[in-house]
Amino acid sequence: MSTSAVEVSGEKVKVMWDKRLIEIFYDICIKEILKGNRPEWKAWKKLKGEDTGLGWNPIKRTVDLPDDWWESRLKVVPDAKKFRTSGIDLKFEEKLDQMFMEIVATGDKTWAPSSGTLHSDFFEDVDNDIHEENEE
């Protein structure tokens, strides 16, 4: 068992991680990625690109820029169209950046959508059970 202290909404919280909690955390992360949450983050980052000083609309929670900026960016990232009306909250973007920035996969378990179909033994040593809740 390991412990760690994290800050949640300005409050320090001590968390005790046993093997079961780690497994649940991993399962939740995998489930969210399979639901498409990471691809949304990638589209969001591509939409913003290298631009700095972007305006922010706190009501829509998205980039607040003229139509010509949106039209030019959506030609490059058409999947980002949904972000015109609702983006990724800045607080959560920072957390997603920590989770997904600079990730590199190596070895026989690497795959990208451009790689084509997964080979049949890709998941043979992976436990595919996604645990919905603690069943104790």
Coordinates of N, CA and C in Angstrom, one line a residue:
M1 N 0.8 -1.2 0.0 CA 0.0 0.0 0.0 C 0.9 1.2 0.0
S2 N 0.5 2.2 -0.8 CA 1.3 3.5 -0.8 C 0.3 4.6 -0.5
T3 N 0.9 5.7 0.0 CA 0.1 6.9 0.3 C 0.7 8.1 -0.5
S4 N -0.2 9.0 -0.8 CA 0.2 10.2 -1.4 C -0.7 11.3 -1.0
A5 N -0.2 12.5 -1.0 CA -1.0 13.7 -0.6 C -1.2 14.5 -1.9
V6 N -2.5 14.8 -2.2 CA -2.8 15.6 -3.4 C -3.6 16.8 -3.0
E7 N -3.6 17.8 -3.8 CA -4.5 19.0 -3.6 C -5.7 18.9 -4.5
V8 N -6.9 18.9 -3.8 CA -8.1 18.9 -4.6 C -8.9 20.1 -4.2
S9 N -9.2 21.0 -5.2 CA -9.9 22.2 -4.9 C -9.4 23.0 -3.8
G10 N -8.0 23.1 -3.7 CA -7.4 23.9 -2.7 C -7.2 23.2 -1.4
E11 N -7.6 22.0 -1.2 CA -7.6 21.3 0.0 C -6.6 20.1 -0.1
K12 N -5.7 19.9 0.8 CA -4.7 18.8 0.8 C -5.5 17.6 1.3
V13 N -5.4 16.5 0.5 CA -6.1 15.2 0.9 C -5.1 14.1 0.8
K14 N -5.0 13.3 1.8 CA -4.2 12.2 1.9 C -4.9 11.0 1.3
V15 N -4.3 10.3 0.4 CA -4.9 9.2 -0.3 C -4.1 7.9 0.0
M16 N -4.7 6.8 0.3 CA -4.1 5.6 0.5 C -4.4 4.7 -0.7
W17 N -3.4 4.2 -1.4 CA -3.6 3.5 -2.6 C -3.2 2.0 -2.3
D18 N -4.2 1.1 -2.3 CA -3.9 -0.3 -2.2 C -4.1 -0.8 -3.7
K19 N -3.7 -2.1 -3.8 CA -3.8 -2.7 -5.2 C -5.1 -2.5 -5.8
R20 N -6.2 -2.7 -5.1 CA -7.6 -2.7 -5.6 C -7.9 -1.2 -6.1
L21 N -7.5 -0.2 -5.3 CA -7.8 1.2 -5.7 C -7.0 1.5 -7.0
I22 N -5.8 1.1 -7.1 CA -5.0 1.3 -8.3 C -5.6 0.7 -9.5
E23 N -6.1 -0.5 -9.3 CA -6.8 -1.2 -10.4 C -8.0 -0.5 -10.9
I24 N -8.8 0.0 -9.9 CA -10.0 0.8 -10.2 C -9.7 2.1 -10.9
F25 N -8.6 2.8 -10.5 CA -8.2 4.0 -11.1 C -7.8 3.7 -12.6
Y26 N -7.0 2.7 -12.8 CA -6.6 2.3 -14.1 C -7.8 2.0 -15.0
D27 N -8.7 1.3 -14.5 CA -9.9 0.9 -15.2 C -10.8 2.1 -15.6
I28 N -10.9 3.1 -14.7 CA -11.6 4.3 -15.0 C -10.9 5.1 -16.1
C29 N -9.6 5.2 -16.0 CA -8.8 5.9 -17.1 C -9.0 5.2 -18.4
I30 N -8.9 3.9 -18.5 CA -9.1 3.2 -19.7 C -10.5 3.4 -20.3
K31 N -11.4 3.3 -19.4 CA -12.8 3.5 -19.8 C -13.1 4.9 -20.4
E32 N -12.5 5.9 -19.8 CA -12.7 7.2 -20.3 C -12.0 7.4 -21.6
I33 N -10.8 6.8 -21.8 CA -10.1 6.9 -23.0 C -10.9 6.2 -24.1
L34 N -11.4 5.1 -23.8 CA -12.2 4.3 -24.8 C -13.5 5.1 -25.1
K35 N -14.0 5.9 -24.2 CA -15.2 6.7 -24.5 C -14.9 7.9 -25.4
G36 N -13.6 8.1 -25.6 CA -13.2 9.2 -26.5 C -12.7 10.4 -25.9
N37 N -12.4 10.4 -24.6 CA -12.0 11.7 -23.9 C -10.6 12.1 -24.3
R38 N -9.7 11.2 -24.5 CA -8.4 11.6 -24.9 C -8.4 12.2 -26.3
P39 N -9.1 11.6 -27.3 CA -9.1 12.2 -28.6 C -9.7 13.7 -28.6
E40 N -10.6 13.9 -27.7 CA -11.1 15.3 -27.5 C -10.0 16.2 -27.1
W41 N -9.2 15.8 -26.2 CA -8.1 16.6 -25.7 C -7.1 16.9 -26.9
K42 N -6.9 15.8 -27.7 CA -6.0 16.0 -28.8 C -6.5 17.0 -29.8
A43 N -7.8 17.0 -30.1 CA -8.4 17.9 -31.0 C -8.4 19.3 -30.5
W44 N -8.6 19.4 -29.1 CA -8.6 20.7 -28.5 C -7.2 21.4 -28.6
K45 N -6.1 20.5 -28.3 CA -4.8 21.1 -28.4 C -4.4 21.5 -29.8
K46 N -4.9 20.7 -30.8 CA -4.6 21.0 -32.2 C -5.3 22.3 -32.6
L47 N -6.6 22.4 -32.1 CA -7.3 23.6 -32.4 C -6.6 24.9 -31.9
K48 N -6.1 24.9 -30.7 CA -5.4 26.0 -30.2 C -4.1 26.2 -30.8
G49 N -3.5 25.1 -31.2 CA -2.2 25.2 -31.9 C -1.1 25.9 -31.1
E50 N -0.3 26.6 -31.8 CA 0.8 27.4 -31.2 C 0.3 28.8 -30.8
D51 N -0.9 29.1 -31.1 CA -1.4 30.5 -30.8 C -1.3 30.8 -29.3
T52 N -0.9 32.0 -29.0 CA -0.9 32.4 -27.6 C -1.8 33.6 -27.4
G53 N -2.1 33.9 -26.2 CA -3.0 35.1 -25.9 C -4.4 34.9 -26.5
L54 N -4.9 33.7 -26.5 CA -6.2 33.5 -27.0 C -7.2 34.0 -26.0
G55 N -8.3 34.6 -26.5 CA -9.4 35.1 -25.6 C -10.1 33.9 -25.0
W56 N -10.7 34.1 -23.9 CA -11.5 33.0 -23.3 C -12.9 33.5 -22.9
N57 N -13.9 32.7 -23.3 CA -15.3 33.0 -22.9 C -15.6 32.2 -21.7
P58 N -15.7 32.8 -20.5 CA -16.0 32.0 -19.3 C -17.4 31.4 -19.3
I59 N -18.3 31.9 -20.1 CA -19.7 31.4 -20.1 C -19.8 30.1 -21.0
K60 N -19.2 30.2 -22.2 CA -19.2 29.1 -23.1 C -18.0 28.1 -22.7
R61 N -17.1 28.6 -21.9 CA -15.9 27.8 -21.6 C -15.1 27.4 -22.9
T62 N -14.9 28.4 -23.7 CA -14.1 28.1 -24.9 C -13.4 29.3 -25.4
V63 N -12.6 29.1 -26.5 CA -11.8 30.2 -27.1 C -12.8 31.3 -27.6
D64 N -12.5 32.5 -27.4 CA -13.3 33.6 -27.8 C -12.6 34.5 -28.8
L65 N -12.7 34.1 -30.1 CA -12.1 34.7 -31.2 C -13.0 34.9 -32.4
P66 N -12.7 35.8 -33.3 CA -13.5 36.1 -34.4 C -13.8 34.9 -35.3
D67 N -14.9 35.0 -36.1 CA -15.3 33.9 -37.0 C -14.2 33.5 -37.9
D68 N -13.4 34.4 -38.5 CA -12.3 34.1 -39.4 C -11.3 33.2 -38.8
W69 N -10.9 33.4 -37.5 CA -10.0 32.5 -36.8 C -10.6 31.1 -36.7
W70 N -11.9 31.0 -36.3 CA -12.5 29.7 -36.2 C -12.6 29.0 -37.5
E71 N -12.9 29.7 -38.6 CA -13.0 29.1 -39.9 C -11.7 28.6 -40.4
S72 N -10.6 29.3 -40.2 CA -9.3 28.8 -40.6 C -8.8 27.6 -39.8
R73 N -9.1 27.7 -38.5 CA -8.6 26.6 -37.6 C -9.5 25.3 -37.9
L74 N -10.8 25.5 -38.1 CA -11.6 24.3 -38.3 C -11.3 23.6 -39.7
K75 N -10.7 24.3 -40.6 CA -10.2 23.7 -41.8 C -9.1 22.7 -41.5
V76 N -8.3 23.1 -40.5 CA -7.2 22.2 -40.1 C -7.6 21.1 -39.2
V77 N -8.6 21.4 -38.3 CA -9.0 20.5 -37.3 C -10.6 20.4 -37.3
P78 N -11.2 19.7 -38.3 CA -12.6 19.7 -38.4 C -13.3 19.1 -37.2
D79 N -12.6 18.1 -36.5 CA -13.2 17.5 -35.3 C -13.4 18.4 -34.2
A80 N -12.8 19.6 -34.2 CA -12.9 20.6 -33.1 C -14.1 21.5 -33.2
K81 N -15.0 21.2 -34.2 CA -16.2 22.1 -34.4 C -17.0 22.2 -33.1
K82 N -17.1 21.1 -32.3 CA -17.9 21.2 -31.1 C -17.4 22.2 -30.1
F83 N -16.1 22.5 -30.2 CA -15.5 23.4 -29.2 C -15.8 24.8 -29.4
R84 N -16.5 25.1 -30.5 CA -16.9 26.5 -30.8 C -18.0 26.9 -29.8
T85 N -18.7 26.0 -29.3 CA -19.8 26.3 -28.3 C -19.5 25.9 -26.9
S86 N -18.5 25.0 -26.7 CA -18.2 24.5 -25.4 C -16.8 23.8 -25.5
G87 N -15.8 24.4 -24.8 CA -14.5 23.9 -24.8 C -14.2 23.0 -23.6
I88 N -12.9 22.8 -23.4 CA -12.4 22.0 -22.2 C -12.1 23.1 -21.1
D89 N -12.6 22.9 -20.0 CA -12.4 23.8 -18.9 C -10.8 23.9 -18.6
L90 N -10.4 25.2 -18.4 CA -8.9 25.4 -18.3 C -8.3 24.6 -17.2
K91 N -9.0 24.4 -16.0 CA -8.5 23.7 -14.9 C -8.3 22.2 -15.3
F92 N -9.3 21.7 -16.1 CA -9.2 20.3 -16.5 C -8.2 20.1 -17.6
E93 N -8.0 21.1 -18.4 CA -7.0 21.1 -19.5 C -5.6 20.9 -18.9
E94 N -5.3 21.6 -17.8 CA -4.0 21.4 -17.1 C -3.8 20.0 -16.7
K95 N -4.9 19.4 -16.1 CA -4.8 18.0 -15.6 C -4.6 17.0 -16.8
L96 N -5.4 17.2 -17.9 CA -5.2 16.4 -19.1 C -3.8 16.5 -19.7
D97 N -3.3 17.7 -19.7 CA -1.9 17.9 -20.2 C -0.9 17.1 -19.4
Q98 N -1.1 17.1 -18.1 CA -0.2 16.3 -17.2 C -0.3 14.8 -17.6
M99 N -1.6 14.4 -17.9 CA -1.8 12.9 -18.2 C -1.3 12.5 -19.5
F100 N -1.5 13.4 -20.5 CA -1.2 12.9 -21.9 C -0.1 13.6 -22.6
M101 N 0.5 14.6 -22.1 CA 1.6 15.3 -22.8 C 2.8 14.4 -22.8
E102 N 3.6 14.4 -23.8 CA 4.9 13.7 -23.9 C 4.8 12.2 -23.7
I103 N 3.6 11.6 -24.1 CA 3.5 10.1 -24.0 C 4.1 9.5 -25.2
V104 N 4.9 8.5 -24.9 CA 5.5 7.7 -26.0 C 5.3 6.2 -25.7
A105 N 4.8 5.5 -26.7 CA 4.6 4.1 -26.6 C 5.7 3.4 -27.4
T106 N 6.3 2.3 -26.7 CA 7.3 1.5 -27.4 C 7.0 0.1 -27.2
G107 N 7.7 -0.8 -28.0 CA 7.6 -2.2 -27.8 C 6.5 -2.8 -28.7
D108 N 6.1 -4.0 -28.3 CA 5.1 -4.8 -29.1 C 3.7 -4.3 -28.8
K109 N 3.4 -3.5 -27.8 CA 2.1 -3.0 -27.5 C 1.8 -1.6 -28.1
T110 N 2.6 -1.1 -29.0 CA 2.4 0.2 -29.6 C 1.3 0.1 -30.7
W111 N 0.5 1.1 -30.9 CA -0.5 1.1 -31.9 C -1.0 2.5 -32.0
A112 N -1.3 3.0 -33.2 CA -1.9 4.3 -33.5 C -3.0 4.0 -34.6
P113 N -4.0 4.9 -34.6 CA -5.0 4.7 -35.6 C -4.5 4.6 -37.0
S114 N -3.3 5.3 -37.3 CA -2.8 5.2 -38.6 C -2.1 3.8 -38.9
S115 N -1.9 3.0 -37.8 CA -1.3 1.7 -38.0 C -2.2 0.7 -38.6
G116 N -3.5 1.0 -38.7 CA -4.4 0.0 -39.3 C -5.0 -0.9 -38.2
T117 N -5.4 -2.1 -38.6 CA -6.1 -3.0 -37.7 C -5.1 -3.6 -36.6
L118 N -5.6 -3.7 -35.4 CA -4.7 -4.3 -34.3 C -4.5 -5.8 -34.7
H119 N -3.3 -6.2 -34.4 CA -3.0 -7.7 -34.6 C -3.7 -8.5 -33.5
S120 N -4.1 -9.7 -33.8 CA -5.0 -10.5 -33.0 C -4.4 -10.8 -31.6
D121 N -3.1 -10.8 -31.4 CA -2.6 -11.1 -30.0 C -2.3 -9.8 -29.2
F122 N -2.7 -8.7 -29.7 CA -2.4 -7.4 -29.1 C -2.8 -7.4 -27.6
F123 N -4.0 -7.9 -27.3 CA -4.5 -7.8 -25.9 C -4.4 -9.2 -25.2
E124 N -3.7 -10.1 -25.7 CA -3.8 -11.5 -25.1 C -3.3 -11.5 -23.7
D125 N -2.4 -10.7 -23.2 CA -2.0 -10.7 -21.8 C -2.6 -9.5 -21.0
V126 N -3.7 -9.0 -21.5 CA -4.3 -7.8 -20.8 C -5.6 -8.3 -20.2
D127 N -5.9 -7.9 -18.9 CA -7.2 -8.2 -18.3 C -8.1 -7.1 -18.8
N128 N -9.1 -7.5 -19.6 CA -10.0 -6.5 -20.2 C -11.3 -6.2 -19.3
D129 N -11.3 -6.8 -18.2 CA -12.5 -6.5 -17.3 C -12.4 -5.1 -16.8
I130 N -13.5 -4.3 -17.1 CA -13.7 -3.0 -16.5 C -14.6 -3.1 -15.4
H131 N -14.1 -2.8 -14.2 CA -14.9 -2.9 -13.0 C -15.7 -1.7 -12.7
E132 N -17.0 -1.9 -12.7 CA -18.0 -0.8 -12.6 C -17.9 -0.2 -11.2
E133 N -17.8 -1.0 -10.2 CA -17.8 -0.5 -8.8 C -17.1 -1.5 -7.9
N134 N -16.8 -1.2 -6.7 CA -16.1 -2.1 -5.8 C -17.1 -3.1 -5.3
E135 N -16.8 -4.4 -5.6 CA -17.7 -5.5 -5.3 C -17.3 -6.3 -4.2
E136 N -17.2 -5.7 -3.0 CA -16.7 -6.4 -1.8 C -17.8 -6.5 -0.8

